[in-house]
Amino acid sequence: MSNYTIAEINLSALQRNMEIIKYISNGVKVLNIVKANAYGHGIVEISKASEEFGADALGVANVEEGIKIREAGVKLPILVLFQHFKDESDLVCQYNLNPIISNDECLEYYDKFLKKNGGTLNLYIKVDTGLNRMGAKPEDVLALSKKVLSYDTLNIEGINTHYAAADMKDDYSKEFTNKQINTFNEVLNTLNKNSISIKNVHTANSAALIYYKNTYFDMVRAGIILYGYADSPCKPILNLKSHVVLVRNIKKGESISYGMTWISDNDTKVAVIPIGYADGISRKLSNNWEVKINEKYYPLRGKVCMDSIVVEIFNDNIKVGDEVLIFGDDEKLNADTMAERIGSISHEILVNIGERVKRVYNKKINK
Ligand SMILES: *Cc1c(COP(=O)(O)O)cnc(C)c1O
């Protein structure tokens, strides 16, 4: 099945998106976010391509993802964006990952490892300016910074924060974001006054990159925009495709799929496509999506199954083996429009593409 249901990933489009991001962000450094299997696009391939195309750093969610791309040969700085566990401290040092800390819990563990094995560790301090997920409270950042600097094995490479609503256009969200920016600037001032200089300051996710020019500092963190979504000239780099595996005649009054939720008004034809909710096609799309076959759109009929969907093809001449676009770089069928249908966001649509969908890349990345 896997060879007939594929995620085609266009690395030339990734390169173009990176150029657009560089242009929008006025040439500051860019960190490519590759967490969650690079939003479903394949963490090793996207990380290597990012390195080849000139990214300045990579961001992963956890230590395991960091190790995976380090072992694949990636040399770029790798930031672990989320809090890791104490017992992963040795691995962070061993694989030269850059942790982002909210408190001083792991410092002594890093120090112990580094004293024993040599070397130093560059870490980032996260400031909680309102998301209330991770990060030190603004009033605690100075003390935490001093604590880090009291270890001669540890350097503060940078400082950052994360926005709660940079993508939203209502007044309350804008006010909230501006408050977060102000709080963060106050923290920077305090550190400055105390002669603590920070090399690498970053706050912008994709939405801030697009809507808030005053969030760039030294580097931006490009997530969903890199993969071609968010309100920018960047283009989707992934096309989720399959092929017709059966064509069937349906009589007027017959129903399709579990629960008989769709009943045909006419004699008609349907095509069966081997992709289902196990591959990331939400059951909420039952009777509520279209696919594209030979440049025409066809409606999904009945419930999405684990391994298949059924679409009505009417009297059109569609044959077994014809290619089917589920979603991708298409005005009607993309991760944003799919997300709208099911009350989600493009991030979730992309990361839900199942493991058995084979990722196919249009360009070989050497290294
Ligand atoms: C995931 C993540 C991002 C990227 O978010 P997008 O909305 O995809 O741009 C940026 N920063 C942090 C800390 C993240 O966890």
Coordinates of C-alpha atoms and ligand atoms in Angstrom, one line a residue:
M1 CA 0.0 0.0 0.0
S2 CA 2.7 2.4 1.0
N3 CA 4.0 2.9 -2.6
Y4 CA 0.5 4.0 -3.7
T5 CA -0.2 6.4 -0.9
I6 CA 2.7 8.8 -0.7
A7 CA 3.6 12.2 0.7
E8 CA 5.6 13.9 -2.0
I9 CA 7.9 16.5 -0.5
N10 CA 9.4 19.2 -2.7
L11 CA 12.8 20.2 -1.3
S12 CA 13.3 22.9 -4.0
A13 CA 10.1 24.5 -2.6
L14 CA 11.6 24.2 0.9
Q15 CA 14.6 26.1 -0.4
R16 CA 12.4 28.8 -1.9
N17 CA 10.4 29.1 1.3
M18 CA 13.7 29.6 3.2
E19 CA 14.7 32.4 0.8
I20 CA 11.3 34.1 1.3
I21 CA 11.7 33.8 5.1
K22 CA 15.2 35.3 5.0
Y23 CA 13.8 38.2 2.9
I24 CA 10.8 38.8 5.2
S25 CA 13.0 38.8 8.4
N26 CA 15.5 41.3 7.0
G27 CA 18.3 38.8 7.0
V28 CA 18.4 37.9 10.7
K29 CA 19.4 34.4 11.5
V30 CA 16.8 31.7 11.0
L31 CA 16.1 28.6 13.1
N32 CA 14.2 25.9 11.3
I33 CA 11.7 24.1 13.5
V34 CA 11.9 20.3 12.8
K35 CA 10.0 19.0 15.8
A36 CA 7.4 16.3 15.4
N37 CA 9.1 14.6 12.5
A38 CA 9.5 18.0 10.8
Y39 CA 5.7 18.6 11.0
G40 CA 5.3 15.2 9.4
H41 CA 7.7 15.9 6.5
G42 CA 10.6 13.7 7.8
I43 CA 12.9 15.0 10.5
V44 CA 16.2 13.6 9.0
E45 CA 15.6 14.7 5.4
I46 CA 14.3 18.2 6.4
S47 CA 17.1 18.7 8.9
K48 CA 19.8 17.8 6.3
A49 CA 18.1 19.9 3.6
S50 CA 17.8 22.8 6.0
E51 CA 21.5 22.6 6.7
E52 CA 22.4 22.4 3.1
F53 CA 20.2 25.4 2.3
G54 CA 21.7 27.6 4.9
A55 CA 19.6 27.4 8.1
D56 CA 21.4 28.8 11.2
A57 CA 20.0 26.4 13.7
L58 CA 17.3 23.7 14.2
G59 CA 14.6 23.3 16.8
V60 CA 13.4 20.0 18.2
A61 CA 10.9 19.2 20.9
N62 CA 12.8 16.7 22.9
V63 CA 16.2 15.1 23.4
E64 CA 15.4 12.0 21.4
E65 CA 14.7 14.0 18.3
G66 CA 17.9 15.9 18.8
I67 CA 19.9 12.7 19.1
K68 CA 18.3 11.3 16.0
I69 CA 19.4 14.2 13.7
R70 CA 22.8 14.5 15.4
E71 CA 23.4 10.8 14.7
A72 CA 22.3 11.4 11.1
G73 CA 25.3 13.8 10.8
V74 CA 23.7 17.2 11.3
K75 CA 26.3 19.7 12.5
L76 CA 24.1 22.8 13.1
P77 CA 23.2 24.0 16.6
I78 CA 20.1 22.0 17.8
L79 CA 17.9 23.7 20.3
V80 CA 15.7 21.5 22.5
L81 CA 12.6 23.7 22.7
F82 CA 10.7 21.9 25.4
Q83 CA 11.7 21.1 29.0
H84 CA 13.7 17.9 29.2
F85 CA 13.9 15.5 32.2
K86 CA 16.8 15.6 34.7
D87 CA 18.0 12.1 33.7
E88 CA 18.4 13.3 30.1
S89 CA 21.0 15.9 31.2
D90 CA 24.0 13.7 30.3
L91 CA 22.6 13.0 26.8
V92 CA 22.1 16.8 26.2
C93 CA 25.8 17.3 26.9
Q94 CA 27.0 14.2 25.1
Y95 CA 25.2 15.1 21.9
N96 CA 26.0 18.8 22.1
L97 CA 22.3 19.9 22.2
N98 CA 21.3 23.4 23.4
P99 CA 18.7 23.1 26.1
I100 CA 16.2 25.8 26.9
I101 CA 15.8 26.0 30.7
S102 CA 13.0 27.3 32.8
N103 CA 14.7 26.8 36.2
D104 CA 18.0 25.6 37.7
E105 CA 17.0 21.9 38.1
C106 CA 19.4 20.4 35.6
L107 CA 22.4 22.7 36.0
E108 CA 24.2 20.6 38.5
Y109 CA 23.7 17.5 36.3
Y110 CA 25.2 19.2 33.3
D111 CA 28.1 20.5 35.4
K112 CA 28.8 17.0 36.8
F113 CA 28.9 15.4 33.4
L114 CA 31.0 18.2 31.9
K115 CA 33.5 18.2 34.8
K116 CA 34.0 14.5 34.3
N117 CA 34.0 14.4 30.4
G118 CA 35.3 17.9 29.6
G119 CA 33.7 20.6 27.5
T120 CA 31.1 23.3 28.1
L121 CA 27.5 23.7 27.4
N122 CA 25.6 26.6 25.7
L123 CA 22.1 26.9 27.0
Y124 CA 19.2 29.2 26.6
I125 CA 17.0 30.8 29.2
K126 CA 13.3 30.8 28.5
V127 CA 11.2 33.7 29.8
D128 CA 7.5 33.2 30.5
T129 CA 5.9 36.4 29.2
G130 CA 2.4 35.1 29.4
L131 CA 2.0 31.7 27.6
N132 CA 2.3 30.1 31.1
R133 CA 3.6 26.8 29.7
M134 CA 7.4 27.0 30.2
G135 CA 10.0 29.6 31.2
A136 CA 11.2 31.5 34.2
K137 CA 8.9 34.3 35.4
P138 CA 10.4 37.7 34.4
E139 CA 11.3 38.6 37.9
D140 CA 13.3 35.3 38.3
V141 CA 15.4 35.6 35.2
L142 CA 18.2 37.7 36.7
A143 CA 18.8 35.2 39.6
L144 CA 18.6 32.2 37.2
S145 CA 21.1 33.9 34.9
K146 CA 23.5 34.5 37.7
K147 CA 23.1 30.9 38.9
V148 CA 24.0 29.6 35.4
L149 CA 27.1 31.9 35.2
S150 CA 28.3 30.6 38.6
Y151 CA 29.2 27.4 36.8
D152 CA 32.3 27.6 34.7
T153 CA 31.1 24.8 32.5
L154 CA 27.9 26.6 31.5
N155 CA 27.4 29.6 29.1
I156 CA 24.2 31.5 28.4
E157 CA 24.0 31.3 24.7
G158 CA 20.7 33.1 24.4
I159 CA 17.4 34.0 25.8
N160 CA 13.9 33.6 24.3
T161 CA 10.2 33.6 24.8
H162 CA 7.1 32.4 22.9
Y163 CA 3.9 34.1 22.0
A164 CA 0.4 33.0 22.9
A165 CA -1.6 34.7 20.2
A166 CA 0.6 36.2 17.5
D167 CA -1.6 34.7 14.8
M168 CA -4.8 36.3 16.0
K169 CA -6.1 39.6 14.7
D170 CA -8.6 40.7 17.4
D171 CA -7.7 43.6 19.7
Y172 CA -7.3 41.6 22.8
S173 CA -4.8 39.2 21.2
K174 CA -2.8 42.1 19.7
E175 CA -2.7 43.8 23.1
F176 CA -1.6 40.6 24.7
T177 CA 1.2 40.1 22.2
N178 CA 2.4 43.7 22.6
K179 CA 2.4 43.2 26.4
Q180 CA 4.5 40.0 26.0
I181 CA 7.0 42.0 23.8
N182 CA 7.2 44.7 26.4
T183 CA 7.8 42.3 29.3
F184 CA 10.5 40.6 27.3
N185 CA 12.2 43.9 26.5
E186 CA 12.2 44.8 30.2
V187 CA 13.9 41.5 31.1
L188 CA 16.6 42.3 28.5
N189 CA 17.1 45.7 30.0
T190 CA 17.5 44.2 33.5
L191 CA 20.1 41.8 32.2
N192 CA 21.9 44.6 30.4
K193 CA 22.0 46.8 33.5
N194 CA 23.6 43.9 35.3
S195 CA 26.2 43.6 32.6
I196 CA 24.9 40.2 31.5
S197 CA 25.3 40.2 27.7
I198 CA 23.3 37.7 25.7
K199 CA 24.4 36.8 22.2
N200 CA 21.3 35.2 20.7
V201 CA 17.9 36.6 21.4
H202 CA 14.8 35.2 19.7
T203 CA 11.1 35.3 20.1
A204 CA 9.3 35.1 16.8
N205 CA 7.3 32.0 15.7
S206 CA 5.9 32.0 12.1
A207 CA 2.9 34.3 13.0
A208 CA 5.1 36.9 14.8
L209 CA 7.5 36.7 11.8
I210 CA 4.6 37.8 9.6
Y211 CA 2.7 40.2 11.8
Y212 CA 5.2 41.7 14.3
K213 CA 8.4 43.2 12.9
N214 CA 9.6 44.1 16.4
T215 CA 9.9 40.5 17.5
Y216 CA 12.9 39.5 15.4
F217 CA 15.9 40.4 17.6
D218 CA 18.9 38.1 16.5
M219 CA 16.9 35.2 15.1
V220 CA 13.4 34.0 14.1
R221 CA 12.0 30.5 14.6
A222 CA 10.4 29.4 11.4
G223 CA 7.8 26.6 11.9
I224 CA 4.6 26.3 9.9
I225 CA 5.7 29.0 7.5
L226 CA 8.7 26.8 6.4
Y227 CA 6.3 24.1 5.3
G228 CA 4.3 26.7 3.3
Y229 CA 1.4 27.6 5.5
A230 CA 0.7 30.8 7.5
D231 CA -0.2 34.0 5.8
S232 CA 2.9 34.5 3.5
P233 CA 4.1 33.9 0.0
C234 CA 5.6 30.6 1.0
K235 CA 4.0 27.6 -0.7
P236 CA 3.1 24.1 0.7
I237 CA 6.0 21.7 0.1
L238 CA 4.0 18.5 0.7
N239 CA 1.5 16.8 -1.6
L240 CA -0.4 13.9 0.0
K241 CA -1.3 11.6 -2.9
S242 CA -2.8 8.2 -3.5
H243 CA -4.2 6.2 -6.4
V244 CA -7.6 4.8 -7.3
V245 CA -7.6 1.1 -6.3
L246 CA -11.2 0.1 -7.3
V247 CA -14.0 1.6 -9.4
R248 CA -17.6 0.5 -8.6
N249 CA -21.1 1.1 -9.8
I250 CA -23.6 2.2 -7.2
K251 CA -27.4 2.0 -7.6
K252 CA -29.9 4.6 -6.7
G253 CA -30.8 4.1 -3.0
E254 CA -27.6 2.3 -2.0
S255 CA -25.5 3.5 0.9
I256 CA -21.8 3.8 1.2
S257 CA -19.5 2.8 4.1
Y258 CA -20.0 2.3 7.9
G259 CA -23.3 3.7 9.3
M260 CA -24.9 4.2 5.9
T261 CA -24.4 8.0 6.3
W262 CA -24.6 8.6 2.6
I263 CA -27.3 7.3 0.3
S264 CA -27.2 7.7 -3.5
D265 CA -29.9 9.7 -5.2
N266 CA -29.0 8.2 -8.6
D267 CA -27.2 5.4 -10.3
T268 CA -23.6 6.6 -10.1
K269 CA -20.0 5.5 -9.9
V270 CA -17.5 5.7 -7.1
A271 CA -13.7 5.2 -6.7
V272 CA -12.1 3.6 -3.7
I273 CA -8.9 5.2 -2.5
P274 CA -6.5 3.4 -0.1
I275 CA -6.0 6.1 2.5
G276 CA -7.9 6.5 5.7
Y277 CA -7.8 7.8 9.2
A278 CA -4.8 5.7 10.0
D279 CA -3.0 7.9 7.5
G280 CA -4.2 11.1 9.0
I281 CA -7.5 11.6 7.2
S282 CA -9.7 12.6 10.1
R283 CA -13.1 10.9 10.5
K284 CA -14.5 14.3 10.8
L285 CA -14.0 14.7 7.1
S286 CA -16.7 12.0 6.4
N287 CA -19.0 13.3 3.7
N288 CA -17.0 16.6 4.0
W289 CA -13.9 16.6 1.8
E290 CA -13.1 16.5 -1.9
V291 CA -10.1 15.0 -3.7
K292 CA -8.6 15.9 -7.1
I293 CA -8.4 13.3 -9.9
N294 CA -7.2 14.4 -13.4
E295 CA -7.7 18.1 -12.5
K296 CA -11.3 17.7 -11.3
Y297 CA -12.7 17.7 -7.8
Y298 CA -14.8 14.8 -6.5
P299 CA -16.7 14.6 -3.2
L300 CA -16.0 12.1 -0.5
R301 CA -19.0 9.9 0.3
G302 CA -19.8 8.2 3.6
K303 CA -17.5 7.7 6.6
V304 CA -13.7 7.8 6.4
C305 CA -12.5 4.3 7.2
M306 CA -9.2 3.3 8.8
D307 CA -7.6 2.4 5.5
S308 CA -9.8 3.8 2.8
I309 CA -12.1 6.5 1.5
V310 CA -14.8 6.4 -1.2
V311 CA -15.4 9.3 -3.6
E312 CA -18.2 9.8 -6.1
I313 CA -16.8 10.0 -9.7
F314 CA -20.2 10.2 -11.5
N315 CA -19.9 9.2 -15.1
D316 CA -16.3 10.3 -15.5
N317 CA -13.8 8.1 -17.1
I318 CA -11.6 7.4 -14.1
K319 CA -9.5 4.2 -14.0
V320 CA -7.8 2.1 -11.4
G321 CA -4.3 3.5 -11.0
D322 CA -5.3 7.2 -11.6
E323 CA -3.5 9.6 -9.3
V324 CA -5.5 11.3 -6.5
L325 CA -4.5 14.4 -4.7
I326 CA -5.8 14.4 -1.1
F327 CA -4.3 17.8 -0.2
G328 CA -1.2 19.8 -0.8
D329 CA -0.2 22.8 -2.9
D330 CA -3.7 23.4 -4.2
E331 CA -6.0 26.4 -3.6
K332 CA -9.0 24.3 -2.6
L333 CA -7.3 21.2 -1.1
N334 CA -4.6 22.1 1.4
A335 CA -3.8 21.7 5.1
D336 CA -5.4 25.1 5.9
T337 CA -8.7 24.3 4.2
M338 CA -8.7 20.8 5.7
A339 CA -8.1 22.3 9.1
E340 CA -11.0 24.7 8.7
R341 CA -13.3 21.8 7.9
I342 CA -12.6 20.0 11.2
G343 CA -11.9 23.0 13.5
S344 CA -8.1 22.5 13.7
I345 CA -4.9 24.2 12.5
S346 CA -2.6 23.2 9.6
H347 CA 0.0 22.1 12.1
E348 CA -2.2 19.3 13.3
I349 CA -3.2 18.2 9.8
L350 CA 0.5 17.8 8.8
V351 CA 1.8 16.0 11.9
N352 CA -1.1 13.6 11.7
I353 CA 0.0 12.1 8.3
G354 CA 0.5 8.5 9.3
E355 CA 3.7 6.6 9.6
R356 CA 2.9 4.2 6.8
V357 CA 2.6 6.9 4.3
K358 CA 5.9 6.8 2.4
R359 CA 7.7 10.1 2.2
V360 CA 9.2 10.7 -1.2
Y361 CA 11.6 13.6 -1.9
N362 CA 12.1 15.2 -5.3
K363 CA 15.7 16.1 -4.7
K364 CA 18.6 14.2 -3.3
I365 CA 20.4 15.8 -0.3
N366 CA 24.0 14.8 -0.2
K367 CA 25.8 14.4 3.2
Ligands
LIG1 C1 6.7 24.9 17.6 C2 7.3 26.1 18.0 C3 7.6 27.2 17.1 C4 7.0 27.2 15.7 O1 5.6 27.6 15.7 P1 4.9 27.8 14.3 O2 3.6 28.3 14.7 O3 4.9 26.6 13.6 O4 5.7 28.9 13.7 C5 8.3 28.3 17.6 N1 8.8 28.3 18.8 C6 8.6 27.3 19.7 C7 9.1 27.4 21.1 C8 7.8 26.2 19.4 O5 7.6 25.2 20.2

